[in-house]
PDB file of C-alpha atoms in Angstrom:
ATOM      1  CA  UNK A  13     -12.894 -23.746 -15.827  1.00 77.00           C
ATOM      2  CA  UNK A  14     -12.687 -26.435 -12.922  1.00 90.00           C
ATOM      3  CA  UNK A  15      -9.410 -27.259 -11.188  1.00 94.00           C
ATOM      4  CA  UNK A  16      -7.221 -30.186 -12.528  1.00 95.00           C
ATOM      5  CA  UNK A  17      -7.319 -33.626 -10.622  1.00 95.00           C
ATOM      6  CA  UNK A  18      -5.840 -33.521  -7.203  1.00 96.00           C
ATOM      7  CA  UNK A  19      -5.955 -35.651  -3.982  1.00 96.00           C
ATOM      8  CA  UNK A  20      -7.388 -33.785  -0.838  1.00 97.00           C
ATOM      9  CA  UNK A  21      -5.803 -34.551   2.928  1.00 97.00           C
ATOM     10  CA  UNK A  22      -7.199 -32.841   6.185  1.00 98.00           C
ATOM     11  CA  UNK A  23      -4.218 -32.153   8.199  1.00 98.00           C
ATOM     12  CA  UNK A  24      -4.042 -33.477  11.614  1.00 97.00           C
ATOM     13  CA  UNK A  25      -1.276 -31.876  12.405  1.00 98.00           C
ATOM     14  CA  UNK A  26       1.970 -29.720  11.611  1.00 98.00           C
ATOM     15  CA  UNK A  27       4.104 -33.296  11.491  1.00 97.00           C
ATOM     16  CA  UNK A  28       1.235 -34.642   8.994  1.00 97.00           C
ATOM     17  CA  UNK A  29       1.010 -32.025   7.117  1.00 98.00           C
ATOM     18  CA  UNK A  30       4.610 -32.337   5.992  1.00 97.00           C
ATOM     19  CA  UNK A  31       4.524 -35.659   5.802  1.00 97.00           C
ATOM     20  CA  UNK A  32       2.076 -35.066   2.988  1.00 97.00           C
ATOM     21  CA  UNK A  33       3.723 -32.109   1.378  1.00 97.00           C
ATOM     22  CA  UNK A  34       6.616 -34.416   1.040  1.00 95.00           C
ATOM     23  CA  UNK A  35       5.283 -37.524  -1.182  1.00 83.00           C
ATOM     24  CA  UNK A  36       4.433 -34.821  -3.954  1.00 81.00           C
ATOM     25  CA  UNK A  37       3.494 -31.593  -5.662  1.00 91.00           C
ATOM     26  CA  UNK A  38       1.051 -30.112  -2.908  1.00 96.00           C
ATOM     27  CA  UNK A  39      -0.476 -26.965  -1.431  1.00 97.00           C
ATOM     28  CA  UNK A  40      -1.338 -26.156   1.634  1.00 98.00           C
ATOM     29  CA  UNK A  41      -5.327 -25.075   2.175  1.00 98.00           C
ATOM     30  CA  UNK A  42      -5.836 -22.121   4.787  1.00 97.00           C
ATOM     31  CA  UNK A  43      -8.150 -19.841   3.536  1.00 96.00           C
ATOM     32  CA  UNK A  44      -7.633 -20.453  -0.100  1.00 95.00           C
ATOM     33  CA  UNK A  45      -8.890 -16.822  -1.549  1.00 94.00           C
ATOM     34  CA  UNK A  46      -5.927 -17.098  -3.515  1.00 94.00           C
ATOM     35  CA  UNK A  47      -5.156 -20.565  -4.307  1.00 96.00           C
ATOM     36  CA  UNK A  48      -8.635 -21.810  -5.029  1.00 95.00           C
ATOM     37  CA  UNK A  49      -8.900 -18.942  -8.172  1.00 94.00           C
ATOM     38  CA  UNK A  50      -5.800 -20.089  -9.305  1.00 95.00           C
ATOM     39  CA  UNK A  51      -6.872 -23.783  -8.942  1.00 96.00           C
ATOM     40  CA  UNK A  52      -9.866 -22.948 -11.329  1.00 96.00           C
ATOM     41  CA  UNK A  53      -7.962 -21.420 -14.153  1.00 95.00           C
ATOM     42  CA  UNK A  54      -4.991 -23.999 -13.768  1.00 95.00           C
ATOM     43  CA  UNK A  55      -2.344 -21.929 -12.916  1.00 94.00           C
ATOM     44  CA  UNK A  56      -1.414 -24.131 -10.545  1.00 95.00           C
ATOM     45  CA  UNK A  57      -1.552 -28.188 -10.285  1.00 95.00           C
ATOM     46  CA  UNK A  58      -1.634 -29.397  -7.270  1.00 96.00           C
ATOM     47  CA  UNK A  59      -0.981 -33.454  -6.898  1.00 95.00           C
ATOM     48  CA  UNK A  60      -2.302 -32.901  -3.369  1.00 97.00           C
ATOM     49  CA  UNK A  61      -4.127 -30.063  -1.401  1.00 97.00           C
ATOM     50  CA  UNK A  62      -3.898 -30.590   2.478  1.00 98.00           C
ATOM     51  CA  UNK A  63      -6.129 -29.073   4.440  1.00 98.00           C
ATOM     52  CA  UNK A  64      -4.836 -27.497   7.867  1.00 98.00           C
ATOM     53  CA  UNK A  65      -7.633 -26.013   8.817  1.00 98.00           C
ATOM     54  CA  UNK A  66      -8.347 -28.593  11.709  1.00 97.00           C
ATOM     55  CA  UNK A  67      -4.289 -28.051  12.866  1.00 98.00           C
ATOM     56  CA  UNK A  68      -5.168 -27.053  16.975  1.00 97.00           C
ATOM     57  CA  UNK A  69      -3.366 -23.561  17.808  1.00 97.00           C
ATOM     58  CA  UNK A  70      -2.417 -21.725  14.870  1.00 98.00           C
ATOM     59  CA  UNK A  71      -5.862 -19.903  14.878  1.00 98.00           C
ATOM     60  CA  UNK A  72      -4.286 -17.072  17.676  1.00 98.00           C
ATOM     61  CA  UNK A  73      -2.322 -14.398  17.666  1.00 98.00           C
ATOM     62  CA  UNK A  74      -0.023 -14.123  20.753  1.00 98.00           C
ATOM     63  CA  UNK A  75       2.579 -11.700  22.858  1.00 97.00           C
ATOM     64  CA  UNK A  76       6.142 -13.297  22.207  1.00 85.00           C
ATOM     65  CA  UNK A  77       8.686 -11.016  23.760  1.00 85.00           C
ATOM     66  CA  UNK A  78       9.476  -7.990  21.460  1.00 95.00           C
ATOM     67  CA  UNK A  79       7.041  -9.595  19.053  1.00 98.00           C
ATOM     68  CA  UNK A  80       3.713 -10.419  18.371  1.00 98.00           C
ATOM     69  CA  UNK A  81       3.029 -14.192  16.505  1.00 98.00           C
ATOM     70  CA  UNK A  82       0.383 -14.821  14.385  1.00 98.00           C
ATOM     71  CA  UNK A  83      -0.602 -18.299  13.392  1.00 98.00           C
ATOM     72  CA  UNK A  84      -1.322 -19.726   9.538  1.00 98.00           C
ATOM     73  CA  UNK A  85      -5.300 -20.025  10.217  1.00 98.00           C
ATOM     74  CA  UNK A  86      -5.384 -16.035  11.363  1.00 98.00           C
ATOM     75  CA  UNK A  87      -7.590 -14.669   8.789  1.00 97.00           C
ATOM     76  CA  UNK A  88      -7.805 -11.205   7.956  1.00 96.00           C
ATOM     77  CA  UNK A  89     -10.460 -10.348   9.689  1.00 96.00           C
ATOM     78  CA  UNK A  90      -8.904 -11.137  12.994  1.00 97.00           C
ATOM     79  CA  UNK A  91      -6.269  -9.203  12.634  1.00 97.00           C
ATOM     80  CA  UNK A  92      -8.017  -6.568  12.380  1.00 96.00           C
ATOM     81  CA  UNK A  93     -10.413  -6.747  15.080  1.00 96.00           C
ATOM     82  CA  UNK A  94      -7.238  -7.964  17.501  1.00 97.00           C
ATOM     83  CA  UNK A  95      -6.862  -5.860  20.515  1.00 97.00           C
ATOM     84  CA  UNK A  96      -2.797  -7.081  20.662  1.00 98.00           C
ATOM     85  CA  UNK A  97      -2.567  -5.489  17.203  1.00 98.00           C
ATOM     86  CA  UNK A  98      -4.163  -2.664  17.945  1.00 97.00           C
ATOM     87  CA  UNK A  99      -2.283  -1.862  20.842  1.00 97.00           C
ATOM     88  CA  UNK A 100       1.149  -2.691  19.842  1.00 97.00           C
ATOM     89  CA  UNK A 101       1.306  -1.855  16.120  1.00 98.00           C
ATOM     90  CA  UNK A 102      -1.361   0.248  15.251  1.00 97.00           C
ATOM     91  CA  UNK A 103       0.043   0.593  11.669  1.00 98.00           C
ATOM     92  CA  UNK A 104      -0.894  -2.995  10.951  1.00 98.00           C
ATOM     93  CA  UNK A 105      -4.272  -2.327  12.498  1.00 96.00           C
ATOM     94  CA  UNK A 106      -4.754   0.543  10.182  1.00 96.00           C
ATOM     95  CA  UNK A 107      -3.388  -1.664   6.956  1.00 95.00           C
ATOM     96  CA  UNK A 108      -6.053  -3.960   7.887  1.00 94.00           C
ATOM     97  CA  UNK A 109      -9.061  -1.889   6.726  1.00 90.00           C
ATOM     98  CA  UNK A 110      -7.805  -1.550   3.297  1.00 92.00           C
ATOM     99  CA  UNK A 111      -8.020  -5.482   2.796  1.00 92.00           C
ATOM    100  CA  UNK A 112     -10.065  -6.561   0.413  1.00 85.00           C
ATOM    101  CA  UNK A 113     -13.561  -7.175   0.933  1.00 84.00           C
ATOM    102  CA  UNK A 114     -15.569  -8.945   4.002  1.00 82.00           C
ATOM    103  CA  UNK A 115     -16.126 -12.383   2.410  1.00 87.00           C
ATOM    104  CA  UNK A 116     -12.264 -12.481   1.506  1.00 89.00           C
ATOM    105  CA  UNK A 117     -11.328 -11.161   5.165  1.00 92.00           C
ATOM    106  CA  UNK A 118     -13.703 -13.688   6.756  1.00 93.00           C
ATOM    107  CA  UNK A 119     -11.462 -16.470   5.187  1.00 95.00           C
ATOM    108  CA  UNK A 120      -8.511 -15.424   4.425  1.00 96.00           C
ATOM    109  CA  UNK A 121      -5.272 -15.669   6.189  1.00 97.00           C
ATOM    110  CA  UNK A 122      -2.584 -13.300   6.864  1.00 97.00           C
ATOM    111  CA  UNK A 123       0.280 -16.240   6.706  1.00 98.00           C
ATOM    112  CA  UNK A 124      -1.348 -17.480   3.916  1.00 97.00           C
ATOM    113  CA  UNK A 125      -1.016 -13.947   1.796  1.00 97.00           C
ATOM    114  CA  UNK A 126       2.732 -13.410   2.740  1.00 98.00           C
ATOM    115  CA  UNK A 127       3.235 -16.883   1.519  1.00 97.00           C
ATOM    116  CA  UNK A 128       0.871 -15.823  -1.966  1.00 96.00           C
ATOM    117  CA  UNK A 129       3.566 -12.999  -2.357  1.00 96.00           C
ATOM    118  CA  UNK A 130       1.358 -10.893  -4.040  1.00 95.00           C
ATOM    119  CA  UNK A 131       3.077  -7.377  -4.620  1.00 93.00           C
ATOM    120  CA  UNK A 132       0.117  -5.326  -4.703  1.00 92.00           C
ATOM    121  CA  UNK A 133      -0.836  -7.020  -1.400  1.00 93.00           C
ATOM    122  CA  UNK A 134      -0.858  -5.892   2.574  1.00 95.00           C
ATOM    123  CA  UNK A 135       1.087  -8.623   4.048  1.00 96.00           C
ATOM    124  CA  UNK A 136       3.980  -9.219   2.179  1.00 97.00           C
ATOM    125  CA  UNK A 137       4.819  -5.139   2.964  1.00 97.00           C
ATOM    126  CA  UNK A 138       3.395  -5.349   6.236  1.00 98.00           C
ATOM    127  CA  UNK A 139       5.948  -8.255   7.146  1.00 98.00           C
ATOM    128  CA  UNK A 140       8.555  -6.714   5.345  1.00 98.00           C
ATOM    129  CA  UNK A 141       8.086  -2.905   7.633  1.00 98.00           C
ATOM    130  CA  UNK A 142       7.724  -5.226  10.746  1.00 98.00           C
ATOM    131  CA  UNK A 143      11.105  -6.779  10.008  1.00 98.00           C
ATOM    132  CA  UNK A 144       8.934  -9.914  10.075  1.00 98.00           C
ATOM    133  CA  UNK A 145      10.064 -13.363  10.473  1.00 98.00           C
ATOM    134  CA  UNK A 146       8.647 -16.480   9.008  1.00 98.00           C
ATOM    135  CA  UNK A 147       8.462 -19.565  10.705  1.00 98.00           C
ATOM    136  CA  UNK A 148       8.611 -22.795   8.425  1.00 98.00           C
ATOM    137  CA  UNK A 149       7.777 -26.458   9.141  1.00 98.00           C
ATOM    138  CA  UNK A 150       9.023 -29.444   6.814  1.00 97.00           C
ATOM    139  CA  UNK A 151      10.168 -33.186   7.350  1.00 96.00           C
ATOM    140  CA  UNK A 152      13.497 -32.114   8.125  1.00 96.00           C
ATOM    141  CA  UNK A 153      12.096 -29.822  11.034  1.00 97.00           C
ATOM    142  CA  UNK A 154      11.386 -26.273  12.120  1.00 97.00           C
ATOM    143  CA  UNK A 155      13.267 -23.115  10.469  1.00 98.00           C
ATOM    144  CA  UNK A 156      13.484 -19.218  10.940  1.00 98.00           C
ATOM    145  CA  UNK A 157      13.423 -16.738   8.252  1.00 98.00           C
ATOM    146  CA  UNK A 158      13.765 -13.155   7.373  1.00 98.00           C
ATOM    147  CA  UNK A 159      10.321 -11.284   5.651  1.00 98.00           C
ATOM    148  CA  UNK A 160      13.710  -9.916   3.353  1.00 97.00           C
ATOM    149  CA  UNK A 161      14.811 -13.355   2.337  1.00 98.00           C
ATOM    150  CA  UNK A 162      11.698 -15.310   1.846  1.00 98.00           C
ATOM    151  CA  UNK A 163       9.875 -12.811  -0.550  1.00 97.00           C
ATOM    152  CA  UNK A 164      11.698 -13.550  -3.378  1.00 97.00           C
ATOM    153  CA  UNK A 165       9.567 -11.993  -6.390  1.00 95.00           C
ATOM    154  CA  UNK A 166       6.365 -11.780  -7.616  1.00 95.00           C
ATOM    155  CA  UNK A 167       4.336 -15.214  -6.611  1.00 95.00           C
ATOM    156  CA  UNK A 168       7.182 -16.447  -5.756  1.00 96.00           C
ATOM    157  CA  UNK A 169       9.185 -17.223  -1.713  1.00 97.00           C
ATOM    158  CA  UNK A 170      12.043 -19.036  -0.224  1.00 98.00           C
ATOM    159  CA  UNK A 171       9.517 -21.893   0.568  1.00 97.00           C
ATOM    160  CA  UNK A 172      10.412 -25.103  -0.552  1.00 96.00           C
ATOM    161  CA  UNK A 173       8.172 -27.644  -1.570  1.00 94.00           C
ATOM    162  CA  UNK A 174       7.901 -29.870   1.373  1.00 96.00           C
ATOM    163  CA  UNK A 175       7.648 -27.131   3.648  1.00 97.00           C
ATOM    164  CA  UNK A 176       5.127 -25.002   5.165  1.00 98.00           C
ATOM    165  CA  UNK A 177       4.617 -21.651   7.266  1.00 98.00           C
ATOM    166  CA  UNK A 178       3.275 -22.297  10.670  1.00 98.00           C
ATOM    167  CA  UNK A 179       3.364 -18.239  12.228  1.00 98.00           C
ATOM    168  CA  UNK A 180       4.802 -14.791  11.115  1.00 98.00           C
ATOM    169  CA  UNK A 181       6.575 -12.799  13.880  1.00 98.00           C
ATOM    170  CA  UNK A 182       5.742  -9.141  13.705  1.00 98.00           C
ATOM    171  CA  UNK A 183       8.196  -6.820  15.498  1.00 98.00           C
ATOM    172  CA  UNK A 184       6.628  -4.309  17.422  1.00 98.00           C
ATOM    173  CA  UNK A 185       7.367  -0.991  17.315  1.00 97.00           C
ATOM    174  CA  UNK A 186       9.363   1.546  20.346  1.00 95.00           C
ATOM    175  CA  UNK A 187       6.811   3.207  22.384  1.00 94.00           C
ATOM    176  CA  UNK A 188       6.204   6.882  20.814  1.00 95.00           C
ATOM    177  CA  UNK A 189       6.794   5.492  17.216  1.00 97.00           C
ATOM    178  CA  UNK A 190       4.783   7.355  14.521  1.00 98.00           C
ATOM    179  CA  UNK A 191       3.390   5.282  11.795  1.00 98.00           C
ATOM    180  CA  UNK A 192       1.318   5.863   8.601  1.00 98.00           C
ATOM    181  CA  UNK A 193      -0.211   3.946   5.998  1.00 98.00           C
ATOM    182  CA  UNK A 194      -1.087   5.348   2.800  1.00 97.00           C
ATOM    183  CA  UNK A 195      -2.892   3.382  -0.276  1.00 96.00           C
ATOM    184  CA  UNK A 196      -4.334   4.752  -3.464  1.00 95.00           C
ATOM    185  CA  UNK A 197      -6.557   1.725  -5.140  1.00 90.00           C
ATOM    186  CA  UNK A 198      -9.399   2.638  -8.153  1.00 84.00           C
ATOM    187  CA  UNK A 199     -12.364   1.302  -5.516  1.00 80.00           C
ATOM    188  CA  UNK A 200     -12.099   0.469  -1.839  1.00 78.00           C
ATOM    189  CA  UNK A 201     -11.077  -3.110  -1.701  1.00 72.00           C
ATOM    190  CA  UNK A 202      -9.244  -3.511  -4.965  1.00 79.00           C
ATOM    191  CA  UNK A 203      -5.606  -3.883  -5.667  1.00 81.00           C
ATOM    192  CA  UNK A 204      -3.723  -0.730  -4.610  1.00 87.00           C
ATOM    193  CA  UNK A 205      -1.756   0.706  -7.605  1.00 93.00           C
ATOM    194  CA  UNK A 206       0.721   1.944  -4.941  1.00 95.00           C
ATOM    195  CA  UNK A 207       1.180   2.057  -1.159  1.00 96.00           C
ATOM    196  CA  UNK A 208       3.395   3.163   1.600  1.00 98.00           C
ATOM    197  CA  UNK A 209       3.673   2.497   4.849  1.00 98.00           C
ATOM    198  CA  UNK A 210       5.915   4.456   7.447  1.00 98.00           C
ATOM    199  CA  UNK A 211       7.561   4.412  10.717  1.00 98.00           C
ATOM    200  CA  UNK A 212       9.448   6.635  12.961  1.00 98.00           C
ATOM    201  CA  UNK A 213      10.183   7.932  16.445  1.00 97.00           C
ATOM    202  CA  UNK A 214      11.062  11.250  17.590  1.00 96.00           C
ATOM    203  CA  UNK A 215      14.578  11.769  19.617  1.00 96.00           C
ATOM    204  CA  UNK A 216      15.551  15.393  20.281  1.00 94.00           C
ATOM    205  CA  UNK A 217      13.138  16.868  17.321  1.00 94.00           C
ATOM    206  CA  UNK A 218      14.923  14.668  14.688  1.00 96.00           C
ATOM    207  CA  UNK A 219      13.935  11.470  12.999  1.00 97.00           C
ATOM    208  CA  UNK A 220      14.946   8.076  14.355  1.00 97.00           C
ATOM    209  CA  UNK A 221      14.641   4.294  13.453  1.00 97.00           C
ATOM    210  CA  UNK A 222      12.997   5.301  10.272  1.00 98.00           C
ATOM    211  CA  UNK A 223      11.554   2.675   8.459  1.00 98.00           C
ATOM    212  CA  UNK A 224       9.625   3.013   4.872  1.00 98.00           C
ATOM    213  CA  UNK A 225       7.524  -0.051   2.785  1.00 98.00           C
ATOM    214  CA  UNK A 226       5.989   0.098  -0.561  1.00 97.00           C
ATOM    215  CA  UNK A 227       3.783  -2.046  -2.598  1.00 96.00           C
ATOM    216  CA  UNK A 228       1.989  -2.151  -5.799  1.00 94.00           C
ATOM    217  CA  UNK A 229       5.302  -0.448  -7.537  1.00 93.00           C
ATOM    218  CA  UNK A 230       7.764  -3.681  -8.002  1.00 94.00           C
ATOM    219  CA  UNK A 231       7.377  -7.548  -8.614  1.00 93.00           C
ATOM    220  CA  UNK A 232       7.320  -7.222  -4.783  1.00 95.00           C
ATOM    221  CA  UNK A 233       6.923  -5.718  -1.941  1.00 96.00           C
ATOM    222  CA  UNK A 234       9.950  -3.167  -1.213  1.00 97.00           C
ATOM    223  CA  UNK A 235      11.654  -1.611   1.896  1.00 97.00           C
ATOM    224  CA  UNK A 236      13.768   1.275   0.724  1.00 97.00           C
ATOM    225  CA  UNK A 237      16.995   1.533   3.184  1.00 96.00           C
ATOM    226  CA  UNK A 238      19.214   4.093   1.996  1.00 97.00           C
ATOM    227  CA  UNK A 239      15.791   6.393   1.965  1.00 98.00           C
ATOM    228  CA  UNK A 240      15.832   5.381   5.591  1.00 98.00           C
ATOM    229  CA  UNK A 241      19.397   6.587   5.980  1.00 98.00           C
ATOM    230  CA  UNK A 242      18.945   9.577   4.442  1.00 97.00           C
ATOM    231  CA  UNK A 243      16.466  10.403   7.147  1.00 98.00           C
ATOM    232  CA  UNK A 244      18.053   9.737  10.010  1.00 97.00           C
ATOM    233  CA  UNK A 245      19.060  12.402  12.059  1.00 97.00           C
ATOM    234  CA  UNK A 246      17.286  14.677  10.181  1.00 97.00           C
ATOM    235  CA  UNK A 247      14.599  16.867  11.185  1.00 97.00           C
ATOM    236  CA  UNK A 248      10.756  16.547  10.101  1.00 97.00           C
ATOM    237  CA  UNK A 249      10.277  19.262   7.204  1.00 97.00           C
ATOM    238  CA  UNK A 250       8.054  19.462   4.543  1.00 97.00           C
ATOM    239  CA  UNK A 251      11.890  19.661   2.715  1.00 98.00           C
ATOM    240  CA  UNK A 252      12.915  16.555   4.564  1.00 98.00           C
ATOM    241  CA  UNK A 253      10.004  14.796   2.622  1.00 98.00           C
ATOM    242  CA  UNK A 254      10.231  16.318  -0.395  1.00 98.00           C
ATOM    243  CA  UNK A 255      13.600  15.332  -0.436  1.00 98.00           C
ATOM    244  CA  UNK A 256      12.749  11.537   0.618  1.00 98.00           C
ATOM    245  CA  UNK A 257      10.019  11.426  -2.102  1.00 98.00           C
ATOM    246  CA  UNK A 258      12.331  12.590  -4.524  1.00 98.00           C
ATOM    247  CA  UNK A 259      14.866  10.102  -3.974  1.00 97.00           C
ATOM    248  CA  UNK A 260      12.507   7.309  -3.476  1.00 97.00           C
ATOM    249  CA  UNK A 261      10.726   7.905  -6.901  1.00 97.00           C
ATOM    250  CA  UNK A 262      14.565   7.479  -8.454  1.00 96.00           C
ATOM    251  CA  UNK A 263      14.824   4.122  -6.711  1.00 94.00           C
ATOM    252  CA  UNK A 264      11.893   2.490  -8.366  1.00 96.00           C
ATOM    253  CA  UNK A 265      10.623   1.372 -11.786  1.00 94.00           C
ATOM    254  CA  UNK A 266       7.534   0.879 -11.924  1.00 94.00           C
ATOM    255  CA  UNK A 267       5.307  -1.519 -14.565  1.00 88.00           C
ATOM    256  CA  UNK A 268       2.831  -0.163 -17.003  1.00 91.00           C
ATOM    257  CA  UNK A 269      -0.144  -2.195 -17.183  1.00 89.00           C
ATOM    258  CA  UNK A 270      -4.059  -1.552 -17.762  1.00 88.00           C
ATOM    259  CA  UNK A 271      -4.472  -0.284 -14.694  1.00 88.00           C
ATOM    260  CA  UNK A 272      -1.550   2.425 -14.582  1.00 92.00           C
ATOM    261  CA  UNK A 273       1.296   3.723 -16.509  1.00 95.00           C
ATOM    262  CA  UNK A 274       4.505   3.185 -15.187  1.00 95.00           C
ATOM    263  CA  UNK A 275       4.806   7.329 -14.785  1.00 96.00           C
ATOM    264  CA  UNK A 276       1.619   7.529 -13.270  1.00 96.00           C
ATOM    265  CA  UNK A 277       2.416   4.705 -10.552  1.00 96.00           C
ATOM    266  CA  UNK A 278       6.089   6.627  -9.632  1.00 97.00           C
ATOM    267  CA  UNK A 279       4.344  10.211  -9.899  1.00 97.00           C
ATOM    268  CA  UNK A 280       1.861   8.583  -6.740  1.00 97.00           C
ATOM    269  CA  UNK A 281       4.946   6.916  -5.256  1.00 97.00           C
ATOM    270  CA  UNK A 282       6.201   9.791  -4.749  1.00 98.00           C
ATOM    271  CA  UNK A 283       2.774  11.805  -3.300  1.00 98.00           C
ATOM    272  CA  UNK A 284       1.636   9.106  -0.676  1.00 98.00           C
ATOM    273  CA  UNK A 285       5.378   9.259   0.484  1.00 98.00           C
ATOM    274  CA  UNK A 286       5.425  12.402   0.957  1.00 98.00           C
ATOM    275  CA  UNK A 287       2.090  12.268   3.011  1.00 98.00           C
ATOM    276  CA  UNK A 288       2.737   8.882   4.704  1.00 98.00           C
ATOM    277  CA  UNK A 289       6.228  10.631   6.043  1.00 98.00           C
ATOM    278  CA  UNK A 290       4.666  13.607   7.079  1.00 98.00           C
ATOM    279  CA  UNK A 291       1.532  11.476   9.306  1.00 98.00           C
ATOM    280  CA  UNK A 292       4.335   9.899  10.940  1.00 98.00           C
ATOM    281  CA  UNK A 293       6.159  12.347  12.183  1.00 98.00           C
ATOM    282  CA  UNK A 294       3.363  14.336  13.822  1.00 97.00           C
ATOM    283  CA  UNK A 295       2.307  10.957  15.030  1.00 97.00           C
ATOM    284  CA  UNK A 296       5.172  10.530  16.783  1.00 97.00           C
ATOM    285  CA  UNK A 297       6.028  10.843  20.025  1.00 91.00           C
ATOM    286  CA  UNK A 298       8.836  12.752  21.704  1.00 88.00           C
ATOM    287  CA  UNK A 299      11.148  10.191  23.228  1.00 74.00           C
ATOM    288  CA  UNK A 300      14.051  12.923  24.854  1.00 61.00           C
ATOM    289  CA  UNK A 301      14.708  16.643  25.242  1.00 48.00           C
ATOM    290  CA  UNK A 302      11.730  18.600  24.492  1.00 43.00           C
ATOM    291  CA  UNK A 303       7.943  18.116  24.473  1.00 41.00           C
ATOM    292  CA  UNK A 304       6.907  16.974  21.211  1.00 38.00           C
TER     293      UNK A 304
END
């Protein structure tokens, strides 16, 4: 199938891009690994697609206080060759290699998956772990919000339709946090049928500032806070886990499809939890009191 009729506009700018977006029902062109398939079997029906890929300065990724920014033209690729992400949140850096395939890397953009919403994608948890926040551009001006508020569902965001996302803040982690990041997918580069990223730190041989993700399990990506409570404080034992797992596992439910059954998805939950928590905390560093 070819796409349905639609007007194209190269973006001069953030202001013109809006300005488009406003006058009717458009989408905004980064890398388009997503868009473009839909496009083709007319799920979607663009009026207008505006291109933003000549916008100056939203191809970097930058130091921003506690934060790191990365712009709506970073593509995958970049983000995982950055030596910023690498240094200051390694667990994104390890996500990274679990990201589809080169050719989709090469084009497309992180901003422009968390905006997709996939929930068997990277970003959307990624953001979501990071306690990510979205920065949005429309006719009206510029707004700031929560990863937790703009994912919405599956597909689906907070973003209206004269709006788009110019950056994603990325909070980056204590120094001495552990991290892990665990994905189970049928071939290297496919959709993951579950994942699990996890962070931690290490305060007097106990577990602080935990912080668990999961995709692939929900109609979106998930961050599972009373897990997280239950943790704190507590020390780093297989039991801990076990315990974690278990109660994670009773949080979720999981979709059959072709790929998995609903059972199988919360049985693997469950095991890259339990592995993901355990990476962490020997990761870790010890922050006070005794040597880790």
């Amino acid at each position: 199938m070819k796409p349905a009729r639609f007007d194209y506009v190269r973006a001069e700018s953030i202001a013109h891009a809006v300005e488009v977006l406003a006058g009717g029902d458009g989408k905004v062109l980064a890398g388009g690994q997503s868009l473009m398939p839909m496009m083709n079997f007319r799920l979607v029906k663009p009026s207008v697609l505006v291109d933003i890929n000549r916008i100056p300065d939203l191809d970097r990724i930058t130091l921003a206080a506690d934060a790191l920014r990365l712009g709506a033209l970073v593509r995958h690729r970049m983000t995982a060759e950055d030596a910023l992400v690498a240094r200051h949140i390694p667990v994104l850096h390890g996500a990274m290699k679990h990201v589809a395939h080169l050719t989709v890397r090469n084009r497309g953009t992180f901003c422009g998956s968390v905006c997709h919403a996939d929930p068997a994608a990277e970003m959307p948890m990624m953001t979501l772990l990071l306690d990510g926040t979205i920065h949005i551009a429309s006719p009206r001006g510029g707004r700031a919000m929560p990863a937790r508020d703009f994912l919405t569902g599956s597909l689906a965001t907070a973003l209206e339709p004269d709006e788009m996302v110019t950056a994603v803040d990325l909070a980056i982690p204590a120094d001495g946090t552990g991290w892990a990041f665990e994905e189970f997918s049928r071939r290297h580069g496919d959709y993951a049928l579950a994942a699990v990223a996890v962070l931690m730190t290490r305060v007097d041989g106990r577990m602080r500032d935990v912080r668990i993700a999961m995709m692939g399990i929900a109609d979106t990506a998930l961050r599972f806070t009373d897990v997280e409570a239950a943790l704190e404080g507590r020390e780093g034992t297989p039991a801990s886990f076990d315990e974690a797992a278990t109660r994670l596992q009773a949080c979720i439910e999981p979709n059959s499809d072709l790929s998995a059954s609903a059972d199988y998805r919360r049985h693997l939950a469950g095991a890259l939890a339990r592995r993901a928590l355990a990476e962490a905390w020997d990761r870790a560093r010890e922050t006070r009191g005794e040597a880790a």
